[in-house]
């Protein structure tokens, strides 16, 4: 199965990293198996060019 068409322009954001474990399947492993893009929250913030501005109190 290939879900990349259904997720065009979208990505799964997770703190998990791929692992070779059969006891606990991690989100990035599922994304790899389904050909869905994934990234860390930090990558997402960089790509979105997020800026955190503190307002005056």
GROMACS .gro file of C-alpha atoms in nm:
model
   57
    1UNK     CA    1   0.000   0.000   0.000
    2UNK     CA    2   0.108   0.353  -0.068
    3UNK     CA    3  -0.059   0.633   0.125
    4UNK     CA    4   0.170   0.910   0.000
    5UNK     CA    5  -0.102   1.035  -0.235
    6UNK     CA    6  -0.351   1.059   0.051
    7UNK     CA    7  -0.101   1.249   0.267
    8UNK     CA    8   0.033   1.481  -0.001
    9UNK     CA    9   0.185   1.783   0.168
   10UNK     CA   10   0.128   1.637   0.515
   11UNK     CA   11   0.359   1.465   0.760
   12UNK     CA   12   0.336   1.284   1.091
   13UNK     CA   13   0.514   1.470   1.374
   14UNK     CA   14   0.659   1.254   1.651
   15UNK     CA   15   0.938   1.249   1.909
   16UNK     CA   16   0.993   0.878   1.840
   17UNK     CA   17   1.277   0.744   1.627
   18UNK     CA   18   1.267   0.428   1.415
   19UNK     CA   19   1.366   0.110   1.600
   20UNK     CA   20   1.412  -0.258   1.520
   21UNK     CA   21   1.175  -0.390   1.786
   22UNK     CA   22   0.896  -0.639   1.728
   23UNK     CA   23   0.752  -0.596   2.077
   24UNK     CA   24   0.672  -0.226   2.039
   25UNK     CA   25   0.614  -0.085   1.692
   26UNK     CA   26   0.700   0.284   1.677
   27UNK     CA   27   0.522   0.549   1.472
   28UNK     CA   28   0.820   0.615   1.238
   29UNK     CA   29   0.836   0.245   1.151
   30UNK     CA   30   0.470   0.252   1.051
   31UNK     CA   31   0.529   0.566   0.845
   32UNK     CA   32   0.821   0.401   0.665
   33UNK     CA   33   0.609   0.093   0.595
   34UNK     CA   34   0.323   0.304   0.456
   35UNK     CA   35   0.551   0.547   0.272
   36UNK     CA   36   0.427   0.843   0.480
   37UNK     CA   37   0.661   1.131   0.563
   38UNK     CA   38   0.746   1.188   0.929
   39UNK     CA   39   0.957   1.438   1.121
   40UNK     CA   40   1.044   1.550   1.472
   41UNK     CA   41   0.868   1.847   1.631
   42UNK     CA   42   1.192   2.045   1.596
   43UNK     CA   43   1.208   1.976   1.221
   44UNK     CA   44   0.845   2.086   1.188
   45UNK     CA   45   0.912   2.412   1.374
   46UNK     CA   46   1.213   2.483   1.150
   47UNK     CA   47   1.018   2.408   0.831
   48UNK     CA   48   0.727   2.625   0.942
   49UNK     CA   49   0.971   2.899   1.050
   50UNK     CA   50   0.791   2.927   1.383
   51UNK     CA   51   0.872   3.232   1.592
   52UNK     CA   52   0.787   3.266   1.957
   53UNK     CA   53   0.745   3.630   2.055
   54UNK     CA   54   0.702   3.734   2.415
   55UNK     CA   55   0.454   4.017   2.454
   56UNK     CA   56   0.487   4.305   2.693
   57UNK     CA   57   0.306   4.262   3.022
   0.00000   0.00000   0.00000
